[in-house]
PDB file of C-alpha atoms in Angstrom:
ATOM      1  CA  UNK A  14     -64.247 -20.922  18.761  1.00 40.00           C
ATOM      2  CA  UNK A  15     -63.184 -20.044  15.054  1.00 38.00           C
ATOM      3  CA  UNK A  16     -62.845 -16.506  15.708  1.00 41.00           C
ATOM      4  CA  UNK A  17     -60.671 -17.121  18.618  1.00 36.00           C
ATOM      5  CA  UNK A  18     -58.944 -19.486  16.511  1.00 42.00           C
ATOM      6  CA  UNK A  19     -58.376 -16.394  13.668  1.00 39.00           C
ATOM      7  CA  UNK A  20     -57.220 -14.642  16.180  1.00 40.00           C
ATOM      8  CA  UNK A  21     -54.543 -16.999  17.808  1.00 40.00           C
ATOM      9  CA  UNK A  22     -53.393 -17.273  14.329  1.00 43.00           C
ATOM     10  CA  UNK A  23     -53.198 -14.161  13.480  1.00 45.00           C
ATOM     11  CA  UNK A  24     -51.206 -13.088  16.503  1.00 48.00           C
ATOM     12  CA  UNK A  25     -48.791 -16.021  16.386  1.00 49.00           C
ATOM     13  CA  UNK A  26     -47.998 -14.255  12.486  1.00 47.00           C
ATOM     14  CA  UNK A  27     -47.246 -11.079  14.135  1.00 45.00           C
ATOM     15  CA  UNK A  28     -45.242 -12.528  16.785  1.00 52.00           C
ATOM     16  CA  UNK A  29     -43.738 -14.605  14.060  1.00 52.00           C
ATOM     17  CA  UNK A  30     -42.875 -11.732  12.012  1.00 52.00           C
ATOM     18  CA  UNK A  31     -41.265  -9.610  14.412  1.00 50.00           C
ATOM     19  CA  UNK A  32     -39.408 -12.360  15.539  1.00 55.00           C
ATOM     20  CA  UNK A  33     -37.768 -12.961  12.330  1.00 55.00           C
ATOM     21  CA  UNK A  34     -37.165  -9.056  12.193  1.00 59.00           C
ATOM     22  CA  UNK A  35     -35.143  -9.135  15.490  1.00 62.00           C
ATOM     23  CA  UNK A  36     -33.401 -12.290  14.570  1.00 60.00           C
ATOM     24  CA  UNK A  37     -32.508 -10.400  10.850  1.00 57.00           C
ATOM     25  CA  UNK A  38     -31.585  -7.508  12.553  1.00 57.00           C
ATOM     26  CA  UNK A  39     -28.846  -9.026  14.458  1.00 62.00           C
ATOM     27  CA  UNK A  40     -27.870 -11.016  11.809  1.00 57.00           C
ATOM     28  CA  UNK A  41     -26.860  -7.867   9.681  1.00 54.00           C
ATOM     29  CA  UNK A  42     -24.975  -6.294  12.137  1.00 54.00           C
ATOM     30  CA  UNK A  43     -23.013 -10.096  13.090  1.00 59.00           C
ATOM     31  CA  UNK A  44     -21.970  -9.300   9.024  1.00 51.00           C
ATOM     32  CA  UNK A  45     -21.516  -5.432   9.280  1.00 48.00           C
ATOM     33  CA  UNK A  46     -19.048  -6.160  12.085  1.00 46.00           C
ATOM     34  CA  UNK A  47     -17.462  -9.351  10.439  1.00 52.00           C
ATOM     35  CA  UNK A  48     -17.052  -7.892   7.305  1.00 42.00           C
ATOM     36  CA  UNK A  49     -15.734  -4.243   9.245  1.00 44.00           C
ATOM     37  CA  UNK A  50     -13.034  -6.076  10.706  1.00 45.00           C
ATOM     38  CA  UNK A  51     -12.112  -8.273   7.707  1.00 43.00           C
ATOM     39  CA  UNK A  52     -11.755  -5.201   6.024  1.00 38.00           C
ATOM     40  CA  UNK A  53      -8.960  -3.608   8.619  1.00 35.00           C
ATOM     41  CA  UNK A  54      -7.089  -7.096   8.825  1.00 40.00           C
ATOM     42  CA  UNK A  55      -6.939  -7.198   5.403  1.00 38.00           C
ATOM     43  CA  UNK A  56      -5.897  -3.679   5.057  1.00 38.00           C
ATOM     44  CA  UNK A  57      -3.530  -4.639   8.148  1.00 40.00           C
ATOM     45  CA  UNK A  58      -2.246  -7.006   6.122  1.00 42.00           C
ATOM     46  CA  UNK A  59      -2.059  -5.694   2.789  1.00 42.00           C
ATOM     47  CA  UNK A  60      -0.946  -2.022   3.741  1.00 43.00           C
ATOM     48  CA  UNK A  61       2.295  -2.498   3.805  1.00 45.00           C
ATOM     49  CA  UNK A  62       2.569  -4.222   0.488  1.00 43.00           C
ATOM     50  CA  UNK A  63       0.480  -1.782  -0.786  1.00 40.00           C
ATOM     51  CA  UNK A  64       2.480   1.562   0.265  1.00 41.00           C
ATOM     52  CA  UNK A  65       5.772   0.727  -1.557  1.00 44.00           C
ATOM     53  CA  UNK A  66       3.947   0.645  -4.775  1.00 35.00           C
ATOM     54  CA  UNK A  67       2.543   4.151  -3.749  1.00 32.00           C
ATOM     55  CA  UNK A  68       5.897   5.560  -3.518  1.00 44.00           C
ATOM     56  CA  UNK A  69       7.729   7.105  -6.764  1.00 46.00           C
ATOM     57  CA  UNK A  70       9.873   4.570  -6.860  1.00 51.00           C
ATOM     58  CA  UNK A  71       8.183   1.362  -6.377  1.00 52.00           C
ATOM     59  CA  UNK A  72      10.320  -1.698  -5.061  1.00 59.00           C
ATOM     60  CA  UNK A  73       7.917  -4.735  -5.566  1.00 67.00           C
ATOM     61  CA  UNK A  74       8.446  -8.006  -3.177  1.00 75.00           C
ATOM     62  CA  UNK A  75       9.487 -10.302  -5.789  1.00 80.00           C
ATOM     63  CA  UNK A  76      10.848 -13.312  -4.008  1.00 86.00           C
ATOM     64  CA  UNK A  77      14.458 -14.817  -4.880  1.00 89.00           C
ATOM     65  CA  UNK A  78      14.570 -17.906  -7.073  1.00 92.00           C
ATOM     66  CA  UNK A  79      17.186 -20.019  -5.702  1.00 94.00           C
ATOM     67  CA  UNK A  80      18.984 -19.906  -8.857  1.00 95.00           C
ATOM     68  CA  UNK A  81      19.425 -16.324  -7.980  1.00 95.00           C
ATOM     69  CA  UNK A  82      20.615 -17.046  -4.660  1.00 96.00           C
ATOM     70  CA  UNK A  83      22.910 -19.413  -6.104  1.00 96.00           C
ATOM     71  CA  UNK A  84      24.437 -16.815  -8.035  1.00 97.00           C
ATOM     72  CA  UNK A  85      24.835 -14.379  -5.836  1.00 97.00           C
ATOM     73  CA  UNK A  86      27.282 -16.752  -3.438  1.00 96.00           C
ATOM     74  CA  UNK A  87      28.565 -17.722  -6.212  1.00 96.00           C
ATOM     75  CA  UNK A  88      29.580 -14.642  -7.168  1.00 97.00           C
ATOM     76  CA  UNK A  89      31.004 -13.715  -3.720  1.00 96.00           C
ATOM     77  CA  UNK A  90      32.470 -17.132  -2.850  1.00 94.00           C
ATOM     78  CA  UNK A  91      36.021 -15.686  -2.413  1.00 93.00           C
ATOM     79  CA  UNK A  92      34.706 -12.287  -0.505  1.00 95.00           C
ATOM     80  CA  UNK A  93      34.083 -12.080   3.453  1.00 95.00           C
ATOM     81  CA  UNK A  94      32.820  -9.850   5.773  1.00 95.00           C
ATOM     82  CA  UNK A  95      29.932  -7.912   6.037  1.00 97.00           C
ATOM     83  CA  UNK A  96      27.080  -8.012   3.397  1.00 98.00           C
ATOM     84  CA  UNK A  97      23.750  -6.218   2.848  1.00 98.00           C
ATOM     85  CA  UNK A  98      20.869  -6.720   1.204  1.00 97.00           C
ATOM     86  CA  UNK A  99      18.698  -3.692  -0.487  1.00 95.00           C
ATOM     87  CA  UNK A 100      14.741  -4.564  -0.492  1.00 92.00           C
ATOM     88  CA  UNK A 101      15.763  -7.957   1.797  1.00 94.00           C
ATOM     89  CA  UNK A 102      12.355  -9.341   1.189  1.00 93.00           C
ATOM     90  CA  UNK A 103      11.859 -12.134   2.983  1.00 95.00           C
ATOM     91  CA  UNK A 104      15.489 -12.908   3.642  1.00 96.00           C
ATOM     92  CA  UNK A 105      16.107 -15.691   1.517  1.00 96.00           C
ATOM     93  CA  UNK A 106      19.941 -13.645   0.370  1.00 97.00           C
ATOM     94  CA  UNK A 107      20.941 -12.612   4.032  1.00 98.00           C
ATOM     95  CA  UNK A 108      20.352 -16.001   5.417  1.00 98.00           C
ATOM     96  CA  UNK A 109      22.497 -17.785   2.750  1.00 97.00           C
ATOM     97  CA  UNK A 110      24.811 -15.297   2.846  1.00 97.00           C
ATOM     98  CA  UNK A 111      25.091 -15.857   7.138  1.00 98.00           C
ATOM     99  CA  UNK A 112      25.640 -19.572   6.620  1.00 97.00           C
ATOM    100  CA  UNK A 113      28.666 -19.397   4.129  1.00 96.00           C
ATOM    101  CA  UNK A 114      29.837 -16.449   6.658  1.00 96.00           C
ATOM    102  CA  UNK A 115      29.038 -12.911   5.977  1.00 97.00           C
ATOM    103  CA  UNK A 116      27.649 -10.763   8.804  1.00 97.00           C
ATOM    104  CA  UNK A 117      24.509 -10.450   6.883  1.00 98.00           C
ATOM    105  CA  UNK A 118      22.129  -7.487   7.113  1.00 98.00           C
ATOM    106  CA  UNK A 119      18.719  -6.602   4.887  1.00 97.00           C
ATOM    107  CA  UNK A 120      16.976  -3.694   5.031  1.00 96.00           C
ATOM    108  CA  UNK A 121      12.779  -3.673   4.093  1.00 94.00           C
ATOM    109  CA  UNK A 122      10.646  -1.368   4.289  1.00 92.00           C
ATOM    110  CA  UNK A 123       7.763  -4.014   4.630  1.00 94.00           C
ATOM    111  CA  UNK A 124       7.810  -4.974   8.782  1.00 95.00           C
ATOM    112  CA  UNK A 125       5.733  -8.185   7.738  1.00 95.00           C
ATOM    113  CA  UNK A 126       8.827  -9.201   5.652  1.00 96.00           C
ATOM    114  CA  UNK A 127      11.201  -8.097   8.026  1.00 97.00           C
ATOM    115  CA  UNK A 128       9.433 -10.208  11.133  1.00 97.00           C
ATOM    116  CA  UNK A 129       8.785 -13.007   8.962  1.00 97.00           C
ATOM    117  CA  UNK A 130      13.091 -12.730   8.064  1.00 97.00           C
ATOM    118  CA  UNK A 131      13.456 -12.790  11.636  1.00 98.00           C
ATOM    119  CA  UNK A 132      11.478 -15.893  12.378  1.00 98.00           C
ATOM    120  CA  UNK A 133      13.280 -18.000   9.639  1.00 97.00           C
ATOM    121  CA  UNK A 134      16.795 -16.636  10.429  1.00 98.00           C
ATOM    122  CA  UNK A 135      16.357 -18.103  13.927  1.00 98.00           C
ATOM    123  CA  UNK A 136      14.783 -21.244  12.252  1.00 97.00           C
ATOM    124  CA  UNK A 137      17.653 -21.937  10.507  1.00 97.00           C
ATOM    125  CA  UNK A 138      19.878 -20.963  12.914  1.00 97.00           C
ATOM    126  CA  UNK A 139      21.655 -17.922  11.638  1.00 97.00           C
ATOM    127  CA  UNK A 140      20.072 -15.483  13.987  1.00 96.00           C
ATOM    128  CA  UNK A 141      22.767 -14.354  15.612  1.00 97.00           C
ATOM    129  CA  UNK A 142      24.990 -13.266  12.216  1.00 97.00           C
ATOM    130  CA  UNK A 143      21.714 -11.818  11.091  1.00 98.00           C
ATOM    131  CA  UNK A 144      20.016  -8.550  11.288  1.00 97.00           C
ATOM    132  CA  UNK A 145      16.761  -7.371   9.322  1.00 98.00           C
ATOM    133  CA  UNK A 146      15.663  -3.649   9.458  1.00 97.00           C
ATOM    134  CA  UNK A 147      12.520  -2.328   9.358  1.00 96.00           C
ATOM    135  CA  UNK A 148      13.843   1.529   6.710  1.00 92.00           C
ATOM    136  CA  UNK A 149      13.635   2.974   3.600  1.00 91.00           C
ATOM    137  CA  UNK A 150      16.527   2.776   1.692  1.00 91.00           C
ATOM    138  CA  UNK A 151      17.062   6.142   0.927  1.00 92.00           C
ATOM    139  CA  UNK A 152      17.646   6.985   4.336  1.00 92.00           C
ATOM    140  CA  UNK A 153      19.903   4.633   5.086  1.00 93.00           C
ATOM    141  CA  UNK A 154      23.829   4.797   4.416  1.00 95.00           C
ATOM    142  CA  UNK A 155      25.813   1.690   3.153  1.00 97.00           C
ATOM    143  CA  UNK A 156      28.906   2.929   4.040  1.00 96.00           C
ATOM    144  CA  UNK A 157      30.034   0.248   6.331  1.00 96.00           C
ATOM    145  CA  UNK A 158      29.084  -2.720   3.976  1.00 97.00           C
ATOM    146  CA  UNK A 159      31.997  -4.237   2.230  1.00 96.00           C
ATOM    147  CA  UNK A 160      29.176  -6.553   0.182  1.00 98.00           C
ATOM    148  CA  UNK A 161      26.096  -5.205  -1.310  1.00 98.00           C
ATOM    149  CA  UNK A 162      23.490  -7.074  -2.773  1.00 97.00           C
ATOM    150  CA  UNK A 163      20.585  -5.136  -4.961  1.00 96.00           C
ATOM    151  CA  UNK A 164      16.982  -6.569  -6.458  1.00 89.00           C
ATOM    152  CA  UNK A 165      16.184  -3.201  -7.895  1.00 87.00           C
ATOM    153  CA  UNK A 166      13.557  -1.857 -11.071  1.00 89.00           C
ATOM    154  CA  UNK A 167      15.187  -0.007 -13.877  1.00 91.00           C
ATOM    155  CA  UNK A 168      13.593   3.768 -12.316  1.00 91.00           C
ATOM    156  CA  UNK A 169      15.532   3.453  -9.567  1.00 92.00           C
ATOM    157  CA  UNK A 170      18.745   2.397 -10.884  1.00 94.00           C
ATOM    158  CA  UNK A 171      20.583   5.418 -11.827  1.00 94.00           C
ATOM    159  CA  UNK A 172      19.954   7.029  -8.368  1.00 94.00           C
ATOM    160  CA  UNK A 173      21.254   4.227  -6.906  1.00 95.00           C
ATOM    161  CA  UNK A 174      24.435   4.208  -8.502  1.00 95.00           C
ATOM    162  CA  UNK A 175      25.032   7.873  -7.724  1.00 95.00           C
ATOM    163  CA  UNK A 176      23.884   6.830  -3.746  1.00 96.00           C
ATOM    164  CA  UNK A 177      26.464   3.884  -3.792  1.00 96.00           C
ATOM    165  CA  UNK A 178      29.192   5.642  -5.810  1.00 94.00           C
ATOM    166  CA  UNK A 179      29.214   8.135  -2.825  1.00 94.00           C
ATOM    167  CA  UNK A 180      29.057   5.741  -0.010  1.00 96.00           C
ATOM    168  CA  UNK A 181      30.757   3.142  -0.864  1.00 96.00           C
ATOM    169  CA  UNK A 182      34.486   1.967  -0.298  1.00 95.00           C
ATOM    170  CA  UNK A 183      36.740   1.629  -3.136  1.00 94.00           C
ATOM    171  CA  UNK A 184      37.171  -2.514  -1.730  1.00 95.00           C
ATOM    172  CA  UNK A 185      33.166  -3.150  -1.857  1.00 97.00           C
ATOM    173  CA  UNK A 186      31.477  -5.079  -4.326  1.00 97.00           C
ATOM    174  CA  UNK A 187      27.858  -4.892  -5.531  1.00 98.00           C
ATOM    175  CA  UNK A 188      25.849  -7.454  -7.026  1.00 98.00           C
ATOM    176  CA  UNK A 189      22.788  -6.167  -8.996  1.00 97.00           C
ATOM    177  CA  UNK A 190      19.662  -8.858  -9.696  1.00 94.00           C
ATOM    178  CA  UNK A 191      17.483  -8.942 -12.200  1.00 90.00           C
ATOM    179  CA  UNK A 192      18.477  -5.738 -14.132  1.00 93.00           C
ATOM    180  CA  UNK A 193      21.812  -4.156 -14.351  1.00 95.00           C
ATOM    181  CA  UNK A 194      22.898  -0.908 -13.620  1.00 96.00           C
ATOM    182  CA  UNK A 195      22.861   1.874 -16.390  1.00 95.00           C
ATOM    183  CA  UNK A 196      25.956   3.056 -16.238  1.00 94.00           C
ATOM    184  CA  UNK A 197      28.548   0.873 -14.848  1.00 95.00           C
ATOM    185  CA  UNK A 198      30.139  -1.563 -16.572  1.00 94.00           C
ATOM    186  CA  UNK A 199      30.193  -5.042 -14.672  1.00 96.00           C
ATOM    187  CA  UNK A 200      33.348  -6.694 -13.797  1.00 95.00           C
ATOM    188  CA  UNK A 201      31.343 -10.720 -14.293  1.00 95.00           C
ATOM    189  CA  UNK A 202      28.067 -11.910 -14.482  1.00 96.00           C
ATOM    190  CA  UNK A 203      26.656 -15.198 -13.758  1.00 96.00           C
ATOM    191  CA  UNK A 204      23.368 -17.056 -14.291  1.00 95.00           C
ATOM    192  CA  UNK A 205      21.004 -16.099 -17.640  1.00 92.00           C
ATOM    193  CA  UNK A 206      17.309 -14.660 -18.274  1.00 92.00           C
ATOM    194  CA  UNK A 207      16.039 -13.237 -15.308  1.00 91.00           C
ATOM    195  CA  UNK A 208      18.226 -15.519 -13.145  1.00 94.00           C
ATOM    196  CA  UNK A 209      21.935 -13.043 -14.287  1.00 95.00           C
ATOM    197  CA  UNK A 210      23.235 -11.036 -11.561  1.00 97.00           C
ATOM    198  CA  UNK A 211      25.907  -8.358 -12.642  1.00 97.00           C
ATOM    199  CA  UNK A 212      28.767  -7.885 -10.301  1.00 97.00           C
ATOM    200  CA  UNK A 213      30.600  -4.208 -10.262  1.00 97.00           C
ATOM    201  CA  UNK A 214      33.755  -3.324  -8.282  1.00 96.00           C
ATOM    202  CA  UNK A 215      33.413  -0.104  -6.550  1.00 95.00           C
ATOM    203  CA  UNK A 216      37.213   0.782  -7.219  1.00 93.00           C
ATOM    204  CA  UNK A 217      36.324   0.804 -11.327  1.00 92.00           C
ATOM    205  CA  UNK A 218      32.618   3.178 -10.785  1.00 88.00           C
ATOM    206  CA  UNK A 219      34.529   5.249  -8.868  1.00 89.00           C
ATOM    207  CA  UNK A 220      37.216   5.750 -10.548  1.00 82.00           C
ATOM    208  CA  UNK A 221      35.240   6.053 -14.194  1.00 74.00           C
ATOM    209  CA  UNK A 222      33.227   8.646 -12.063  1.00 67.00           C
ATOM    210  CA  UNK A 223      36.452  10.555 -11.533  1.00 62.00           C
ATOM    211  CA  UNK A 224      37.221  11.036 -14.396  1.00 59.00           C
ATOM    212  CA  UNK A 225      37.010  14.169 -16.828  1.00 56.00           C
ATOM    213  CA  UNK A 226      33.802  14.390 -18.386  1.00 54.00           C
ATOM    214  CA  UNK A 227      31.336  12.581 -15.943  1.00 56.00           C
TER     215      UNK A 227
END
């Protein structure tokens, strides 16, 4: 009886044991897989953000403070008609813009931004004097835009105003955020610290680029 009791034991152990193999087994690949496909949503998610700051000239999502967007109406409270905004972000500037009256457009080059622009543009009820573009700025002419609205970095700046110098009509009016174009000389500011935006009239860069010795 106590040998077939050693043995009962000792097979329950091994049954035991490869039990708890099998059940480890299939625990580790429940976590290979979760952790797989947290990986790919997370590079889903993140990839996008991520590829701008690849680029040479990196545009970084920086949302609007709404002293910012204060300023920037403010500074185009007696202008109408179409406005744009470069590196729209998450459309904070072309919605405000919409509901004091501008045909509003932003273009992103981040298509989570630009969806989540869409979403609150029909929120707030300005989706149909809205439009958000998924495009690289580079690519894209702003020839039509009587209003321009720019949160640039200082490396990008100069090519910019060469870009918008070209394009532009002589009646447009940019508004730079955050940091001011090298060259041109502003026509008013408004706001202080990281809050200013700089406003230039494209009659005045174009005509200082006209002229002998530039």
């Amino acid at each position: 009886m106590t040998d077939y009791g050693v043995q009962t034991s000792s097979g329950g152990k091994i049954n035991g044991t490869a039990s708890s193999n099998s059940i480890g087994k299939r625990l580790g690949i429940i976590a290979t897989c979760a952790v797989g496909g947290s990986l790919v949503a997370l590079y889903a998610v993140a990839g996008p953000f991520v590829a701008p700051a690849l680029r040479k000239v990196c545009l970084p999502y920086v949302p609007a403070t709404s002293q910012q967007v204060e300023n920037v109406i403010k500074v185009l409270q007696q202008r109408s008609g179409t406005l744009v905004d470069i590196g729209s972000g998450d459309g904070r500037i072309v919605i405000a813009a919409a509901k004091r009256g501008f045909k509003a457009v932003g273009f992103e080059l981040n298509p989570w931004l630009v969806w989540y622009s869409r979403y609150r543009a029909w929120k707030e009820g300005v989706h149909h004097s809205t439009s958000f573009y998924i495009s690289d700025l580079w690519k894209v002419s702003f020839a039509q835009y009587s209003n321009v609205v720019i949160f640039g970095v200082p490396q990008m700046m100069e090519q910019l105003e060469d870009k918008l110098g070209k394009e532009l009509q002589s009646s447009a009016k940019v508004v730079a955020c955050r940091f001011p174009f090298p060259s041109w000389v502003p026509d008013d500011t408004a706001g202080e610290g990281i809050d200013t935006v700089w406003v230039y009239d494209a009659k005045t860069f174009q005509s200082n680029a006209d002229k002998p010795g530039n």
